[in-house]
Amino acid sequence: QALGLSAPRRISSAGNFGSSATRESETENMDDEEKKLHDKINMIRMNFLRLVYRLGQSLDESAVAQ
């Protein structure tokens, strides 16, 4: 996987985080500043998902879903 981690079985999908194909098509119409912001948000999202995984939480739990 892109995160370098194998996801636990109880996490079936990324849910609200969308697919990579959708995110790639969104970046095609952005200028450089918007792309940098988009990349920064994606890094924060990835770090959050790694933290959730390390803590053994499910993406379906209310605190994570918010």
PDB file of N, CA and C in Angstrom:
ATOM      1  N   GLN A   1       0.828  -1.190   0.000  1.00  0.00           N
ATOM      2  CA  GLN A   1       0.000   0.000   0.000  1.00  0.00           C
ATOM      3  C   GLN A   1       0.868   1.248   0.000  1.00  0.00           C
ATOM      4  N   ALA A   2       0.271   2.370  -0.312  1.00  0.00           N
ATOM      5  CA  ALA A   2       0.992   3.627  -0.377  1.00  0.00           C
ATOM      6  C   ALA A   2       1.515   4.063   0.986  1.00  0.00           C
ATOM      7  N   LEU A   3       0.840   3.663   2.055  1.00  0.00           N
ATOM      8  CA  LEU A   3       1.255   4.060   3.388  1.00  0.00           C
ATOM      9  C   LEU A   3       2.422   3.231   3.907  1.00  0.00           C
ATOM     10  N   GLY A   4       2.729   2.138   3.240  1.00  0.00           N
ATOM     11  CA  GLY A   4       3.783   1.271   3.716  1.00  0.00           C
ATOM     12  C   GLY A   4       3.328   0.394   4.872  1.00  0.00           C
ATOM     13  N   LEU A   5       2.034   0.346   5.105  1.00  0.00           N
ATOM     14  CA  LEU A   5       1.466  -0.437   6.193  1.00  0.00           C
ATOM     15  C   LEU A   5       0.388  -1.337   5.631  1.00  0.00           C
ATOM     16  N   SER A   6       0.217  -2.491   6.241  1.00  0.00           N
ATOM     17  CA  SER A   6      -0.916  -3.319   5.833  1.00  0.00           C
ATOM     18  C   SER A   6      -2.077  -2.973   6.750  1.00  0.00           C
ATOM     19  N   ALA A   7      -3.194  -2.640   6.171  1.00  0.00           N
ATOM     20  CA  ALA A   7      -4.352  -2.201   6.946  1.00  0.00           C
ATOM     21  C   ALA A   7      -4.982  -3.377   7.677  1.00  0.00           C
ATOM     22  N   PRO A   8      -5.474  -3.151   8.885  1.00  0.00           N
ATOM     23  CA  PRO A   8      -6.183  -4.220   9.581  1.00  0.00           C
ATOM     24  C   PRO A   8      -7.468  -4.564   8.841  1.00  0.00           C
ATOM     25  N   ARG A   9      -7.953  -5.772   9.033  1.00  0.00           N
ATOM     26  CA  ARG A   9      -9.120  -6.251   8.288  1.00  0.00           C
ATOM     27  C   ARG A   9     -10.385  -5.450   8.568  1.00  0.00           C
ATOM     28  N   ARG A  10     -10.501  -4.857   9.759  1.00  0.00           N
ATOM     29  CA  ARG A  10     -11.737  -4.145  10.075  1.00  0.00           C
ATOM     30  C   ARG A  10     -11.872  -2.823   9.323  1.00  0.00           C
ATOM     31  N   ILE A  11     -10.805  -2.323   8.734  1.00  0.00           N
ATOM     32  CA  ILE A  11     -10.882  -1.122   7.910  1.00  0.00           C
ATOM     33  C   ILE A  11     -11.055  -1.570   6.473  1.00  0.00           C
ATOM     34  N   SER A  12     -12.251  -1.382   5.938  1.00  0.00           N
ATOM     35  CA  SER A  12     -12.548  -1.903   4.608  1.00  0.00           C
ATOM     36  C   SER A  12     -12.295  -0.896   3.504  1.00  0.00           C
ATOM     37  N   SER A  13     -12.355   0.398   3.812  1.00  0.00           N
ATOM     38  CA  SER A  13     -12.127   1.405   2.782  1.00  0.00           C
ATOM     39  C   SER A  13     -11.729   2.711   3.438  1.00  0.00           C
ATOM     40  N   ALA A  14     -11.333   3.663   2.604  1.00  0.00           N
ATOM     41  CA  ALA A  14     -10.928   4.968   3.108  1.00  0.00           C
ATOM     42  C   ALA A  14     -12.130   5.866   3.393  1.00  0.00           C
ATOM     43  N   GLY A  15     -13.331   5.422   3.053  1.00  0.00           N
ATOM     44  CA  GLY A  15     -14.545   6.152   3.390  1.00  0.00           C
ATOM     45  C   GLY A  15     -14.590   7.550   2.807  1.00  0.00           C
ATOM     46  N   ASN A  16     -14.569   8.563   3.658  1.00  0.00           N
ATOM     47  CA  ASN A  16     -14.714   9.949   3.236  1.00  0.00           C
ATOM     48  C   ASN A  16     -13.475  10.518   2.568  1.00  0.00           C
ATOM     49  N   PHE A  17     -12.423   9.768   2.510  1.00  0.00           N
ATOM     50  CA  PHE A  17     -11.186  10.308   1.976  1.00  0.00           C
ATOM     51  C   PHE A  17     -11.104  10.220   0.461  1.00  0.00           C
ATOM     52  N   GLY A  18     -12.029   9.551  -0.196  1.00  0.00           N
ATOM     53  CA  GLY A  18     -12.100   9.519  -1.652  1.00  0.00           C
ATOM     54  C   GLY A  18     -11.061   8.621  -2.280  1.00  0.00           C
ATOM     55  N   SER A  19     -11.193   8.409  -3.585  1.00  0.00           N
ATOM     56  CA  SER A  19     -10.250   7.555  -4.297  1.00  0.00           C
ATOM     57  C   SER A  19      -9.112   8.383  -4.854  1.00  0.00           C
ATOM     58  N   SER A  20      -7.980   7.740  -5.132  1.00  0.00           N
ATOM     59  CA  SER A  20      -6.834   8.454  -5.678  1.00  0.00           C
ATOM     60  C   SER A  20      -7.122   8.960  -7.080  1.00  0.00           C
ATOM     61  N   ALA A  21      -7.942   8.245  -7.856  1.00  0.00           N
ATOM     62  CA  ALA A  21      -8.286   8.689  -9.208  1.00  0.00           C
ATOM     63  C   ALA A  21      -9.050  10.006  -9.155  1.00  0.00           C
ATOM     64  N   THR A  22      -9.949  10.145  -8.207  1.00  0.00           N
ATOM     65  CA  THR A  22     -10.703  11.386  -8.057  1.00  0.00           C
ATOM     66  C   THR A  22      -9.777  12.520  -7.664  1.00  0.00           C
ATOM     67  N   ARG A  23      -8.876  12.270  -6.720  1.00  0.00           N
ATOM     68  CA  ARG A  23      -7.945  13.309  -6.278  1.00  0.00           C
ATOM     69  C   ARG A  23      -7.021  13.729  -7.408  1.00  0.00           C
ATOM     70  N   GLU A  24      -6.573  12.794  -8.246  1.00  0.00           N
ATOM     71  CA  GLU A  24      -5.691  13.135  -9.356  1.00  0.00           C
ATOM     72  C   GLU A  24      -6.398  14.020 -10.365  1.00  0.00           C
ATOM     73  N   SER A  25      -7.652  13.742 -10.672  1.00  0.00           N
ATOM     74  CA  SER A  25      -8.382  14.559 -11.639  1.00  0.00           C
ATOM     75  C   SER A  25      -8.632  15.963 -11.094  1.00  0.00           C
ATOM     76  N   GLU A  26      -8.760  16.099  -9.777  1.00  0.00           N
ATOM     77  CA  GLU A  26      -8.952  17.415  -9.174  1.00  0.00           C
ATOM     78  C   GLU A  26      -7.716  18.285  -9.329  1.00  0.00           C
ATOM     79  N   THR A  27      -6.532  17.711  -9.283  1.00  0.00           N
ATOM     80  CA  THR A  27      -5.300  18.492  -9.333  1.00  0.00           C
ATOM     81  C   THR A  27      -4.960  18.985 -10.731  1.00  0.00           C
ATOM     82  N   GLU A  28      -5.582  18.432 -11.756  1.00  0.00           N
ATOM     83  CA  GLU A  28      -5.271  18.842 -13.123  1.00  0.00           C
ATOM     84  C   GLU A  28      -5.603  20.302 -13.384  1.00  0.00           C
ATOM     85  N   ASN A  29      -6.625  20.848 -12.756  1.00  0.00           N
ATOM     86  CA  ASN A  29      -7.073  22.212 -13.008  1.00  0.00           C
ATOM     87  C   ASN A  29      -6.583  23.209 -11.963  1.00  0.00           C
ATOM     88  N   MET A  30      -5.581  22.852 -11.167  1.00  0.00           N
ATOM     89  CA  MET A  30      -5.095  23.723 -10.102  1.00  0.00           C
ATOM     90  C   MET A  30      -3.809  24.425 -10.521  1.00  0.00           C
ATOM     91  N   ASP A  31      -3.602  25.643  -9.963  1.00  0.00           N
ATOM     92  CA  ASP A  31      -2.325  26.303 -10.177  1.00  0.00           C
ATOM     93  C   ASP A  31      -1.325  25.767  -9.147  1.00  0.00           C
ATOM     94  N   ASP A  32      -0.082  26.238  -9.209  1.00  0.00           N
ATOM     95  CA  ASP A  32       0.975  25.696  -8.340  1.00  0.00           C
ATOM     96  C   ASP A  32       0.669  25.874  -6.856  1.00  0.00           C
ATOM     97  N   GLU A  33       0.144  27.037  -6.482  1.00  0.00           N
ATOM     98  CA  GLU A  33      -0.153  27.286  -5.068  1.00  0.00           C
ATOM     99  C   GLU A  33      -1.246  26.349  -4.561  1.00  0.00           C
ATOM    100  N   GLU A  34      -2.267  26.143  -5.372  1.00  0.00           N
ATOM    101  CA  GLU A  34      -3.342  25.228  -4.987  1.00  0.00           C
ATOM    102  C   GLU A  34      -2.837  23.796  -4.899  1.00  0.00           C
ATOM    103  N   LYS A  35      -1.945  23.407  -5.811  1.00  0.00           N
ATOM    104  CA  LYS A  35      -1.378  22.054  -5.774  1.00  0.00           C
ATOM    105  C   LYS A  35      -0.552  21.843  -4.513  1.00  0.00           C
ATOM    106  N   LYS A  36       0.215  22.870  -4.105  1.00  0.00           N
ATOM    107  CA  LYS A  36       1.008  22.761  -2.876  1.00  0.00           C
ATOM    108  C   LYS A  36       0.099  22.581  -1.668  1.00  0.00           C
ATOM    109  N   LEU A  37      -0.986  23.358  -1.622  1.00  0.00           N
ATOM    110  CA  LEU A  37      -1.937  23.237  -0.517  1.00  0.00           C
ATOM    111  C   LEU A  37      -2.598  21.861  -0.527  1.00  0.00           C
ATOM    112  N   HIS A  38      -2.969  21.395  -1.705  1.00  0.00           N
ATOM    113  CA  HIS A  38      -3.584  20.074  -1.855  1.00  0.00           C
ATOM    114  C   HIS A  38      -2.631  18.982  -1.377  1.00  0.00           C
ATOM    115  N   ASP A  39      -1.354  19.079  -1.767  1.00  0.00           N
ATOM    116  CA  ASP A  39      -0.354  18.095  -1.337  1.00  0.00           C
ATOM    117  C   ASP A  39      -0.169  18.122   0.175  1.00  0.00           C
ATOM    118  N   LYS A  40      -0.171  19.326   0.751  1.00  0.00           N
ATOM    119  CA  LYS A  40      -0.013  19.461   2.199  1.00  0.00           C
ATOM    120  C   LYS A  40      -1.187  18.811   2.932  1.00  0.00           C
ATOM    121  N   ILE A  41      -2.395  19.036   2.439  1.00  0.00           N
ATOM    122  CA  ILE A  41      -3.584  18.425   3.046  1.00  0.00           C
ATOM    123  C   ILE A  41      -3.530  16.911   2.923  1.00  0.00           C
ATOM    124  N   ASN A  42      -3.076  16.412   1.770  1.00  0.00           N
ATOM    125  CA  ASN A  42      -2.957  14.965   1.598  1.00  0.00           C
ATOM    126  C   ASN A  42      -1.937  14.366   2.556  1.00  0.00           C
ATOM    127  N   MET A  43      -0.838  15.080   2.826  1.00  0.00           N
ATOM    128  CA  MET A  43       0.154  14.591   3.787  1.00  0.00           C
ATOM    129  C   MET A  43      -0.445  14.551   5.196  1.00  0.00           C
ATOM    130  N   ILE A  44      -1.211  15.569   5.555  1.00  0.00           N
ATOM    131  CA  ILE A  44      -1.873  15.583   6.865  1.00  0.00           C
ATOM    132  C   ILE A  44      -2.856  14.424   6.959  1.00  0.00           C
ATOM    133  N   ARG A  45      -3.616  14.189   5.886  1.00  0.00           N
ATOM    134  CA  ARG A  45      -4.573  13.077   5.843  1.00  0.00           C
ATOM    135  C   ARG A  45      -3.845  11.748   6.028  1.00  0.00           C
ATOM    136  N   MET A  46      -2.719  11.572   5.335  1.00  0.00           N
ATOM    137  CA  MET A  46      -1.965  10.326   5.432  1.00  0.00           C
ATOM    138  C   MET A  46      -1.412  10.134   6.848  1.00  0.00           C
ATOM    139  N   ASN A  47      -0.882  11.205   7.434  1.00  0.00           N
ATOM    140  CA  ASN A  47      -0.368  11.109   8.801  1.00  0.00           C
ATOM    141  C   ASN A  47      -1.483  10.785   9.791  1.00  0.00           C
ATOM    142  N   PHE A  48      -2.662  11.352   9.580  1.00  0.00           N
ATOM    143  CA  PHE A  48      -3.805  11.052  10.439  1.00  0.00           C
ATOM    144  C   PHE A  48      -4.190   9.581  10.340  1.00  0.00           C
ATOM    145  N   LEU A  49      -4.259   9.064   9.112  1.00  0.00           N
ATOM    146  CA  LEU A  49      -4.623   7.655   8.936  1.00  0.00           C
ATOM    147  C   LEU A  49      -3.575   6.728   9.543  1.00  0.00           C
ATOM    148  N   ARG A  50      -2.311   7.095   9.439  1.00  0.00           N
ATOM    149  CA  ARG A  50      -1.253   6.295  10.078  1.00  0.00           C
ATOM    150  C   ARG A  50      -1.429   6.281  11.589  1.00  0.00           C
ATOM    151  N   LEU A  51      -1.741   7.448  12.162  1.00  0.00           N
ATOM    152  CA  LEU A  51      -1.949   7.537  13.607  1.00  0.00           C
ATOM    153  C   LEU A  51      -3.147   6.697  14.037  1.00  0.00           C
ATOM    154  N   VAL A  52      -4.235   6.786  13.285  1.00  0.00           N
ATOM    155  CA  VAL A  52      -5.425   5.980  13.583  1.00  0.00           C
ATOM    156  C   VAL A  52      -5.060   4.504  13.556  1.00  0.00           C
ATOM    157  N   TYR A  53      -4.299   4.099  12.546  1.00  0.00           N
ATOM    158  CA  TYR A  53      -3.882   2.700  12.420  1.00  0.00           C
ATOM    159  C   TYR A  53      -3.023   2.278  13.613  1.00  0.00           C
ATOM    160  N   ARG A  54      -2.054   3.123  13.992  1.00  0.00           N
ATOM    161  CA  ARG A  54      -1.168   2.790  15.119  1.00  0.00           C
ATOM    162  C   ARG A  54      -1.933   2.669  16.429  1.00  0.00           C
ATOM    163  N   LEU A  55      -2.963   3.475  16.587  1.00  0.00           N
ATOM    164  CA  LEU A  55      -3.757   3.430  17.812  1.00  0.00           C
ATOM    165  C   LEU A  55      -4.774   2.300  17.805  1.00  0.00           C
ATOM    166  N   GLY A  56      -4.885   1.605  16.677  1.00  0.00           N
ATOM    167  CA  GLY A  56      -5.791   0.470  16.587  1.00  0.00           C
ATOM    168  C   GLY A  56      -7.253   0.852  16.481  1.00  0.00           C
ATOM    169  N   GLN A  57      -7.525   2.071  16.045  1.00  0.00           N
ATOM    170  CA  GLN A  57      -8.902   2.535  15.926  1.00  0.00           C
ATOM    171  C   GLN A  57      -9.466   2.188  14.554  1.00  0.00           C
ATOM    172  N   SER A  58     -10.771   2.148  14.468  1.00  0.00           N
ATOM    173  CA  SER A  58     -11.467   1.918  13.211  1.00  0.00           C
ATOM    174  C   SER A  58     -11.866   3.261  12.617  1.00  0.00           C
ATOM    175  N   LEU A  59     -11.878   3.351  11.294  1.00  0.00           N
ATOM    176  CA  LEU A  59     -12.311   4.583  10.636  1.00  0.00           C
ATOM    177  C   LEU A  59     -13.796   4.834  10.839  1.00  0.00           C
ATOM    178  N   ASP A  60     -14.531   3.815  11.280  1.00  0.00           N
ATOM    179  CA  ASP A  60     -15.971   3.946  11.498  1.00  0.00           C
ATOM    180  C   ASP A  60     -16.310   4.561  12.854  1.00  0.00           C
ATOM    181  N   GLU A  61     -15.351   4.630  13.764  1.00  0.00           N
ATOM    182  CA  GLU A  61     -15.630   5.172  15.091  1.00  0.00           C
ATOM    183  C   GLU A  61     -15.918   6.665  14.993  1.00  0.00           C
ATOM    184  N   SER A  62     -16.791   7.158  15.858  1.00  0.00           N
ATOM    185  CA  SER A  62     -17.291   8.532  15.738  1.00  0.00           C
ATOM    186  C   SER A  62     -16.180   9.580  15.798  1.00  0.00           C
ATOM    187  N   ALA A  63     -15.212   9.438  16.674  1.00  0.00           N
ATOM    188  CA  ALA A  63     -14.145  10.429  16.784  1.00  0.00           C
ATOM    189  C   ALA A  63     -13.294  10.466  15.521  1.00  0.00           C
ATOM    190  N   VAL A  64     -13.048   9.337  14.917  1.00  0.00           N
ATOM    191  CA  VAL A  64     -12.250   9.261  13.695  1.00  0.00           C
ATOM    192  C   VAL A  64     -13.045   9.782  12.511  1.00  0.00           C
ATOM    193  N   ALA A  65     -14.318   9.445  12.442  1.00  0.00           N
ATOM    194  CA  ALA A  65     -15.162   9.845  11.313  1.00  0.00           C
ATOM    195  C   ALA A  65     -15.348  11.355  11.237  1.00  0.00           C
ATOM    196  N   GLN A  66     -15.286  12.026  12.369  1.00  0.00           N
ATOM    197  CA  GLN A  66     -15.456  13.484  12.369  1.00  0.00           C
ATOM    198  C   GLN A  66     -14.261  14.115  11.734  1.00  0.00           C
TER     199      GLN A  66
END
